[in-house]
Every structure is written in structure tokens, then in C-alpha cells.
mmCIF file of C-alpha atoms in Angstrom:
data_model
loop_
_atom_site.group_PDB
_atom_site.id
_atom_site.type_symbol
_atom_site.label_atom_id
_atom_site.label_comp_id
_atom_site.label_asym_id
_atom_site.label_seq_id
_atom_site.Cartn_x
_atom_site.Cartn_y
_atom_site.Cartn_z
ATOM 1 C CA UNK A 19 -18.222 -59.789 -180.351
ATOM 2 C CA UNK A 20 -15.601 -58.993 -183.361
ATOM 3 C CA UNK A 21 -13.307 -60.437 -185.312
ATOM 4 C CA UNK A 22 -14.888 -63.753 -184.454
ATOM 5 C CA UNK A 23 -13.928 -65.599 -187.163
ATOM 6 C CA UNK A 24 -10.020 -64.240 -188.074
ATOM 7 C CA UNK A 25 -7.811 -66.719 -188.465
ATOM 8 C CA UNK A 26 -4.904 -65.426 -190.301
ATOM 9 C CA UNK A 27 -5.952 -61.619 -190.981
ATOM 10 C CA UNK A 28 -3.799 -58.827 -189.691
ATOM 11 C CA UNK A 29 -3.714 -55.136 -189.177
ATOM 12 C CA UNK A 30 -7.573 -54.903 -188.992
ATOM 13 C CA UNK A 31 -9.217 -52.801 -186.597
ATOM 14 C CA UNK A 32 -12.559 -53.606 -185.059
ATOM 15 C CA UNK A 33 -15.128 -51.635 -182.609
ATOM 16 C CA UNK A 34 -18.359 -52.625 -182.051
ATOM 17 C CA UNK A 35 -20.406 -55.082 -181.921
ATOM 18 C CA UNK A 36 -20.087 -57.921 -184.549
ATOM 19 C CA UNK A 37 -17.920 -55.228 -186.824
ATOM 20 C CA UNK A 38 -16.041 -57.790 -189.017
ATOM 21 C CA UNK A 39 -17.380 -60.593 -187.650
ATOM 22 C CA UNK A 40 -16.781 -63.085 -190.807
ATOM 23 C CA UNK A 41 -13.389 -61.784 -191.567
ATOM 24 C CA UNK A 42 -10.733 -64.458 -191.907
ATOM 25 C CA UNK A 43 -7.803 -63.409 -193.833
ATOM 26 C CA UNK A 44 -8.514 -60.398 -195.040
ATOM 27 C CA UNK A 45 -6.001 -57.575 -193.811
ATOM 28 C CA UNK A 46 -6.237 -53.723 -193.288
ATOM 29 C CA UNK A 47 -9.896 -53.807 -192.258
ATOM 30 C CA UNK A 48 -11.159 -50.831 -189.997
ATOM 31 C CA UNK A 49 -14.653 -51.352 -189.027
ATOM 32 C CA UNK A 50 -16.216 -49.139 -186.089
ATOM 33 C CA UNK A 51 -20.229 -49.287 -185.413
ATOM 34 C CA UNK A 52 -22.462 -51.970 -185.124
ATOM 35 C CA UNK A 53 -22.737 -55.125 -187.963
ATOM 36 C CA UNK A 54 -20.087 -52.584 -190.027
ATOM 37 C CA UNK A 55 -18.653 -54.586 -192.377
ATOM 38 C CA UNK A 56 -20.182 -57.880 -191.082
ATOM 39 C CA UNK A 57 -19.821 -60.064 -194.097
ATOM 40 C CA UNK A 58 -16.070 -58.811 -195.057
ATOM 41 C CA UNK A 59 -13.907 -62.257 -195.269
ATOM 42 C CA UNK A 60 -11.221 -62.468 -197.052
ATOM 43 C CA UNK A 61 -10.688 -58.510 -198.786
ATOM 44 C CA UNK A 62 -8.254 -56.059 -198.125
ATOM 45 C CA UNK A 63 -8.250 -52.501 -197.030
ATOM 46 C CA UNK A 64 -11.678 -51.580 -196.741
ATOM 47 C CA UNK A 65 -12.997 -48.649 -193.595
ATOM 48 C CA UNK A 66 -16.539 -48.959 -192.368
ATOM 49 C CA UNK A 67 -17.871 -46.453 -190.257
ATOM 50 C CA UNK A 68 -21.056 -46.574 -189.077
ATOM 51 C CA UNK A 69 -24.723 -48.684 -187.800
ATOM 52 C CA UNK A 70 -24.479 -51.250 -190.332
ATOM 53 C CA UNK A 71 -22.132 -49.360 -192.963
ATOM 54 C CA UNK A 72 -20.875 -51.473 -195.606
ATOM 55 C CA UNK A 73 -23.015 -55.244 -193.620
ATOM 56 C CA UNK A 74 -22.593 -57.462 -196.947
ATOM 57 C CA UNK A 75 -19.950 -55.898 -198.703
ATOM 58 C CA UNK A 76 -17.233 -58.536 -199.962
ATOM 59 C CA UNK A 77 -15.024 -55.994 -202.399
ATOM 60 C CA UNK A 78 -11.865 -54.658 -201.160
ATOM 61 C CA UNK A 79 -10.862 -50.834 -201.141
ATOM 62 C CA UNK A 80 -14.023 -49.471 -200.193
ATOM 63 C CA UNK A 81 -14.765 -46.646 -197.659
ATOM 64 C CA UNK A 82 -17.807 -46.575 -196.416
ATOM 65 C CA UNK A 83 -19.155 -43.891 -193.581
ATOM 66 C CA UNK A 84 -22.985 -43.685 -192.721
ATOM 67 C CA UNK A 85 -25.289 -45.413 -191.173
ATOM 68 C CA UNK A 86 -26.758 -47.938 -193.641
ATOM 69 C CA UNK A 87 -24.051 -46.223 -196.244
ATOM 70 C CA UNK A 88 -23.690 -49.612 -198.453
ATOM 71 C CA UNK A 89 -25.790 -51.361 -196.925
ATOM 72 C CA UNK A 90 -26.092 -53.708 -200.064
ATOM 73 C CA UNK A 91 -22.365 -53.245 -201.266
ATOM 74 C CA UNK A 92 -21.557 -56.505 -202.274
ATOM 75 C CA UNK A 93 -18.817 -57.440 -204.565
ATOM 76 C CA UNK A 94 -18.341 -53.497 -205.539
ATOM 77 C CA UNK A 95 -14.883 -52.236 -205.113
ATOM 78 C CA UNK A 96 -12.928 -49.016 -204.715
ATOM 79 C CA UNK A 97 -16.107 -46.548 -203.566
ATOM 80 C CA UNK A 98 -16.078 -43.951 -201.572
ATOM 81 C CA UNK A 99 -19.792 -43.849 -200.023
ATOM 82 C CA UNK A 100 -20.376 -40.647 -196.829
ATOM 83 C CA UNK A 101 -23.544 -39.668 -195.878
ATOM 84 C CA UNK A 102 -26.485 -41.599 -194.201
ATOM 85 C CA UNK A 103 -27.990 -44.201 -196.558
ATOM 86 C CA UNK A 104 -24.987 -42.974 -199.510
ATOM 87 C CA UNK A 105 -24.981 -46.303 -201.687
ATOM 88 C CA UNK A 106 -27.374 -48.069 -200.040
ATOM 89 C CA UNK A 107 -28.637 -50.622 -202.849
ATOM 90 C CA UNK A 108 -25.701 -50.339 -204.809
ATOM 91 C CA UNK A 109 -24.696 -53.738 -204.639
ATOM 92 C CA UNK A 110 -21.974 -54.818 -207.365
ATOM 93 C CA UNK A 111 -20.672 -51.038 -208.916
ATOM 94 C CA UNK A 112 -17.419 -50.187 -209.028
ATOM 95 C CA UNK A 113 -14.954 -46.871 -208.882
ATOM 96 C CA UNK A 114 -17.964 -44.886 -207.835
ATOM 97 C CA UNK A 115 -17.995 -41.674 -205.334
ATOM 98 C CA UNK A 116 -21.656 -40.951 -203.822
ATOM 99 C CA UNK A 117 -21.436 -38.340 -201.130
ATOM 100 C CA UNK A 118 -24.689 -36.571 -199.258
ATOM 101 C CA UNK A 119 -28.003 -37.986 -197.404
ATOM 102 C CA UNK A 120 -29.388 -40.918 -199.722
ATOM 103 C CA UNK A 121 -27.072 -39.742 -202.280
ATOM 104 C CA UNK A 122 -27.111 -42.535 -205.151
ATOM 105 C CA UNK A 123 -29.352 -44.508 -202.472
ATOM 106 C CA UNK A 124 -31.365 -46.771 -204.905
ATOM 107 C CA UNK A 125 -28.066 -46.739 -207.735
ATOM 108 C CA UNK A 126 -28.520 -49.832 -209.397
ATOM 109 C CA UNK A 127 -29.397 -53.389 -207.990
ATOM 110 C CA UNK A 128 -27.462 -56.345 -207.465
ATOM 111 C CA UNK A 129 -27.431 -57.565 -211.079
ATOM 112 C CA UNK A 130 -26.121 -54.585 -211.983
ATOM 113 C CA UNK A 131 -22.517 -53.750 -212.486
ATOM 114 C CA UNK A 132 -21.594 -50.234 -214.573
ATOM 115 C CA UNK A 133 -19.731 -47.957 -212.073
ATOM 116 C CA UNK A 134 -17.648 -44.795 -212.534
ATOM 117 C CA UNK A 135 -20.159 -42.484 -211.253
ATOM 118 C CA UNK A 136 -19.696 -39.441 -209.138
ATOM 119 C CA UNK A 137 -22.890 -38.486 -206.994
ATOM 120 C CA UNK A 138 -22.271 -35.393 -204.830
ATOM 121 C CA UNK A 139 -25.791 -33.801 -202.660
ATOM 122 C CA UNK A 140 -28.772 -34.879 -201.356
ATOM 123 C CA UNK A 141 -30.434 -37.270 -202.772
ATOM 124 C CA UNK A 142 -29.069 -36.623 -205.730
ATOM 125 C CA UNK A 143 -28.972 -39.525 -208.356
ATOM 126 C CA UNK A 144 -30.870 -41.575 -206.085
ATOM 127 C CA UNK A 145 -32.830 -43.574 -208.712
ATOM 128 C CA UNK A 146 -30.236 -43.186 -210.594
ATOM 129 C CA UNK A 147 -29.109 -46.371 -212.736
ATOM 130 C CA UNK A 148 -26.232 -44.942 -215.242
ATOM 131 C CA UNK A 149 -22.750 -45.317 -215.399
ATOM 132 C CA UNK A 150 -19.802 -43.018 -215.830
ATOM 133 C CA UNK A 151 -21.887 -39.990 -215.030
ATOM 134 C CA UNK A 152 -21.587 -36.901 -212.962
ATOM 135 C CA UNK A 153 -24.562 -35.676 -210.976
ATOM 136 C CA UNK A 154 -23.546 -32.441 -208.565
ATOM 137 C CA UNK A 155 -26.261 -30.576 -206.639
ATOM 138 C CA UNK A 156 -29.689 -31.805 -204.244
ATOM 139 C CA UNK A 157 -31.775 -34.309 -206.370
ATOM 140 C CA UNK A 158 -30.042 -33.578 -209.688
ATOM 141 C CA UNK A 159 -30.153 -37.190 -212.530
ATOM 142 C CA UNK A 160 -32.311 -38.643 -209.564
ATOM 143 C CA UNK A 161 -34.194 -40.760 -211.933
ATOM 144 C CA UNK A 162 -31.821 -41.290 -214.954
ATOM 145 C CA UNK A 163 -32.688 -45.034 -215.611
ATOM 146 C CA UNK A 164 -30.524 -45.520 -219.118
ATOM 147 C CA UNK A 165 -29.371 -48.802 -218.145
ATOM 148 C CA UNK A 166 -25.861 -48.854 -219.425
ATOM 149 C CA UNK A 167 -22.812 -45.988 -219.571
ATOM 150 C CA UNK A 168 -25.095 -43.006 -219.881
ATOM 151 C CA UNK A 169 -22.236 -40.043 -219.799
ATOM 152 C CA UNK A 170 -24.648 -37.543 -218.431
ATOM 153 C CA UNK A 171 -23.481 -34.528 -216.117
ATOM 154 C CA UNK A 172 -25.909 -32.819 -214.251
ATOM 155 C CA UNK A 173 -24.723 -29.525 -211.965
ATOM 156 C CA UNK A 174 -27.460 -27.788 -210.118
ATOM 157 C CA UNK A 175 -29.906 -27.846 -207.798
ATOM 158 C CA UNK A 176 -32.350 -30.654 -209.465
ATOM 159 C CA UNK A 177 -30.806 -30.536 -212.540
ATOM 160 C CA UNK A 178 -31.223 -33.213 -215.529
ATOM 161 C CA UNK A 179 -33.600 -34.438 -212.447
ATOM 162 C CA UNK A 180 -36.316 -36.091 -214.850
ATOM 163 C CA UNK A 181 -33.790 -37.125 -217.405
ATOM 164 C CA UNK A 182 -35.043 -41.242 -217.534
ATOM 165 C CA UNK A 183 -33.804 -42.875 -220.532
ATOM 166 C CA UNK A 184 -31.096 -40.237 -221.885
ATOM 167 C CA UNK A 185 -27.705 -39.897 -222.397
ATOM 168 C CA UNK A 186 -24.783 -38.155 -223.123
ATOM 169 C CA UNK A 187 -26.567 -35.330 -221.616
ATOM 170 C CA UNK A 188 -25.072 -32.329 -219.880
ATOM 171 C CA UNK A 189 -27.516 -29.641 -217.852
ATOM 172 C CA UNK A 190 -25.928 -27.137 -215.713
ATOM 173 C CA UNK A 191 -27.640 -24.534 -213.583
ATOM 174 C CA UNK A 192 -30.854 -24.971 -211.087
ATOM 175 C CA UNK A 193 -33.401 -27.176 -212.321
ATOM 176 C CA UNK A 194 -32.236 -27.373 -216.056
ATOM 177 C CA UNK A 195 -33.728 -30.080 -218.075
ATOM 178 C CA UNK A 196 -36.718 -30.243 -215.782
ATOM 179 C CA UNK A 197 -38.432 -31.654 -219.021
ATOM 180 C CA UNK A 198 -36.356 -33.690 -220.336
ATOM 181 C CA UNK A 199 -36.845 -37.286 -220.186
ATOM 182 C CA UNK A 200 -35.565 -39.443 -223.080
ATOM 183 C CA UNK A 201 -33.684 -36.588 -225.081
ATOM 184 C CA UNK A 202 -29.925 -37.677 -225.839
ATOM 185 C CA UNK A 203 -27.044 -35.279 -226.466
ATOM 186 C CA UNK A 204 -28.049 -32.082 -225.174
ATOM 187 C CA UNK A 205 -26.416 -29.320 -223.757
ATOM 188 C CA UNK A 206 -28.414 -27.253 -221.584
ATOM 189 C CA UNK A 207 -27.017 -24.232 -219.867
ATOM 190 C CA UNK A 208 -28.590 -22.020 -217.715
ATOM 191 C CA UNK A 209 -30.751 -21.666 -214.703
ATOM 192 C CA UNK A 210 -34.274 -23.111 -215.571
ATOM 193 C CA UNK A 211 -33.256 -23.709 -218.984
ATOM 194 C CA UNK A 212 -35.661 -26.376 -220.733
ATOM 195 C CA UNK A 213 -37.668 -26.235 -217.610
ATOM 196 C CA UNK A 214 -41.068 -26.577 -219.770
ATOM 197 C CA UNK A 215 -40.644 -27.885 -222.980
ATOM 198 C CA UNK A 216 -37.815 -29.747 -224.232
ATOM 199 C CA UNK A 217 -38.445 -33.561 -223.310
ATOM 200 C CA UNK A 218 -37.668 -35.981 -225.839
ATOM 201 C CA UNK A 219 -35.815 -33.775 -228.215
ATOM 202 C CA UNK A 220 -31.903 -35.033 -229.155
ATOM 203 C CA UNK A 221 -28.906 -33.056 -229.857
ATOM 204 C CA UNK A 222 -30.228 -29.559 -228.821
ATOM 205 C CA UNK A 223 -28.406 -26.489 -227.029
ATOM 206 C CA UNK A 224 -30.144 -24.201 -225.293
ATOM 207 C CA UNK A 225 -28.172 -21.556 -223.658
ATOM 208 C CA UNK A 226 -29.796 -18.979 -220.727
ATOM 209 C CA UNK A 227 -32.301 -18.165 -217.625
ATOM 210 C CA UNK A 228 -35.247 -19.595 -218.889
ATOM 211 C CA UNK A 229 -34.218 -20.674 -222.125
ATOM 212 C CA UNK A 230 -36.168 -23.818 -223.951
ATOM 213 C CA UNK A 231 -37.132 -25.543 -227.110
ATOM 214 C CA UNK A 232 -39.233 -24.679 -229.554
ATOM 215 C CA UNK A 233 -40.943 -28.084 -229.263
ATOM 216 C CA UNK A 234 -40.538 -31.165 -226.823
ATOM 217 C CA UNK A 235 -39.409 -33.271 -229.352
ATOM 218 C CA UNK A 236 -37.488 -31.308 -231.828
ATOM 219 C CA UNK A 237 -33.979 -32.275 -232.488
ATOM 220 C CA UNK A 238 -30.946 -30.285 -233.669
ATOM 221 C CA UNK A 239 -31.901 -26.629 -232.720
ATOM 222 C CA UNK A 240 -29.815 -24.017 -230.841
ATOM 223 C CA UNK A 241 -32.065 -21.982 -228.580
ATOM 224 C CA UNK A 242 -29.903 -18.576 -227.271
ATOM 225 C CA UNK A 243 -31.753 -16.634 -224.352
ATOM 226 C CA UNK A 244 -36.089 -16.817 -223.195
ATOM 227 C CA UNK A 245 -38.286 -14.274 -225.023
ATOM 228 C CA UNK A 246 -37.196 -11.682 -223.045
ATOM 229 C CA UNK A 247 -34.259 -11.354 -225.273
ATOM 230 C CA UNK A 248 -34.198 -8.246 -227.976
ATOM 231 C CA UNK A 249 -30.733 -8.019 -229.432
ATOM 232 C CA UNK A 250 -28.365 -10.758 -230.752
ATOM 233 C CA UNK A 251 -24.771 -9.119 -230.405
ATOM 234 C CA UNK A 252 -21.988 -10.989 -232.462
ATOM 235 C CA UNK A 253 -18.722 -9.905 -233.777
ATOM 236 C CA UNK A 254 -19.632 -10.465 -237.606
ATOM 237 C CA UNK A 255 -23.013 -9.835 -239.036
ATOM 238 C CA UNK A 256 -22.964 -12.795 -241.157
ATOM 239 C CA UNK A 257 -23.399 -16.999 -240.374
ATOM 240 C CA UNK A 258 -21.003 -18.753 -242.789
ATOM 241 C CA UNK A 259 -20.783 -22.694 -243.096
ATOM 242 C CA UNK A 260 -18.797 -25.166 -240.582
ATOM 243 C CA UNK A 261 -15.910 -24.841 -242.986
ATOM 244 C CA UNK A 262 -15.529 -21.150 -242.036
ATOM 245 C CA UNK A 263 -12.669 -21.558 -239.115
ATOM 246 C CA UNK A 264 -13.005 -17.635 -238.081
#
């Protein structure tokens, strides 16, 4: 059974058992798997691929391929979910791109609506409850909880993966910002970088292999290299103020 319910809907395609099954009028609908895209009524252009890809979702625009991919998309619109479990409790977000196994599985709940999210690897960003944020790389911002627009970017293999209540956060390289949990506006570059130390810390930099803080919660410091590091190299020998534009 499909399509059961369409009364004036057109151009929708439907294979597999109950696939669209509550759709009415809603038009240029592909659903192909079993209970894909059950609860779709009335929306427009959605694709659900997959064992019960996309079962509640109401929005329109969405394309969702996975088993259980969106399995909680409800009102959410314009996502792109691939990848088994991809989206899977992500209920109401919008404009949001989750791509690998689990990938942004547990992003958000129902009540929840802040979207504009990319979530590329693995399990990456799985716990993951902040918007307009970039997480790139197996398990990287899996647990970053800041429950609102957190702007944090997180490229790497686990990177930023402890990061809880931060934001406006960037970590790039494997496993950067292991540490950090509730540090805002850092830049950490490198891999391992603040793997140790740095954890609640705001508005650091810390630049290199194995680079980190001098304390967990020390705030505007600029860490350059681990202590492996003998020489500073710079064009002038002198540090002038802000004001000096050279």
C-alpha cells in the first residue's frame, strides 16, 4: 500500500510499502523504502530513500537517504540528511546538511528549532545541539550542547569533540580542543593542539602539533608551537602596538 490517501497530489513517486501513505495534496514527492515518508501530507518536493527515511517528516524540500535518516524530521525544511541514522532526532531544524553514519544523529529535539548546520563524518556532531556551525571529520563538536547559534567550526578527526557549552569556536586539525569544554572564542590550530589543558579558557590562539595553554582557564593568550620549539623566527625583532599596520 502507497499513496493511500492522495487525493489531489501529483507528480509524486512512491515504492514500497506504505511510502507516502498520508499524502494528499502534496506534489513532487519521491519516496522509495518502507514507511519513507509516511506522514508527508500536504508538502512539496521532498525525496525519501530508505527503511523508514524521513516517517514523520511534514516540511517540504527535504532529502532524506538512510535508513532511519530523519526519522524524527518533523516540521524541518530544506535538509539534506545521507547516511544511516543522519538526522535522526532532529525534529524541527532547518537549512541543515548532516552527511555520514549517525552524523548529527541526536541534533537537537523536537522543541528545538536553530538550523544552518553542516555535519559531514561519522558520528560527527551527534550530540550536537548548536546552530550555524560547521563540524567536518569522525566525531568532531559531538557534544557541543550551547543551546542557541553557537558559530563553532570544527575540522578534524574528533576535533572541538568535548567542546559542551562554547562558542564561536574554531579547532582545526586531529583531535584539537580535546580539552576544551566551555571556552568561547578560540582559535586552535594544529594537530593535538589544546589536547591537555585548555578547557574553559576564552579568546585564546594556540597555533601547532601539540600546542596548549598555559592554564585551563586562562583567557587571552597566544600559545605558538609545544616545548619542543627553540627559535621564534619573525621578520622584525621588535612587537609594536595594534596601531603599528606593518
Amino acid at each position: 500500500l502507497a499513496l493511500t490517501a492522495n487525493t489531489t497530489g501529483s507528480k509524486n513517486v512512491s515504492v514500497g510499502a506504505f511510502c507516502l501513505d498520508s499524502n494528499t495534496t502534496g506534489n513532487g514527492n519521491t519516496a522509495v523504502g518502507y514507511w519513507a515518508g509516511a506522514s508527508q501530507s500536504t508538502s512539496n518536493d521532498n525525496t525519501f530513500v530508505g527503511y523508514y527515511a524521513g516517517y514523520p517528516s511534514t516540511g517540504y524540500r527535504n532529502a532524506v537517504l538512510g535508513s532511519y535518516a530523519g526519522y524524527e524530521l518533523t516540521s524541518g525544511h530544506t535538509n539534506l540528511l545521507l547516511g544511516y541514522q543522519a538526522g535522526y532526532y532532529m525534529g524541527k531544524v532547518d537549512n541543515c546538511v548532516f552527511v555520514g553514519y549517525n552524523a548529527g544523529g541526536a541534533y537537537m529535539s523536537s522543541s528545538q528549532t536553530m538550523g544552518s548546520t553542516v555535519i559531514v563524518g561519522g558520528q560527527a556532531g551527534y550530540n550536537c545541539k548548536a546552530g550555524r556551525s560547521v563540524a567536518v571529520g569522525a566525531g568532531s563538536l559531538n557534544s557541543s550542547n550551547y543551546d542557541n547559534d553557537a558559530s563553532n567550526v570544527a575540522i578534524g578527526w574528533y576535533a572541538g569533540r568535548n567542546n559542551s557549552s562554547g562558542h564561536n569556536n574554531i579547532f582545526i586539525g586531529g583531535y584539537t580542543g580535546k580539552t576544551v569544554t566551555s571556552g568561547i572564542k578560540n582559535t586552535i590550530v594544529g594537530d593535538q593542539a589544546a589536547y591537555t589543558t585548555l578547557a574553559t579558557g576564552d579568546n585564546n590562539t594556540v597555533i601547532g602539533y601539540g600546542a596548549d595553554s598555559s592554564a585551563s582557564d586562562v583567557d587571552n593568550e597566544i600559545t605558538l608551537g609545544d616545548s619542543n620549539i627553540a627559535t621564534l623566527r619573525c621578520n622584525t625583532q621588535t612587537i609594536s602596538s595594534l596601531s603599528d599596520k606593518r
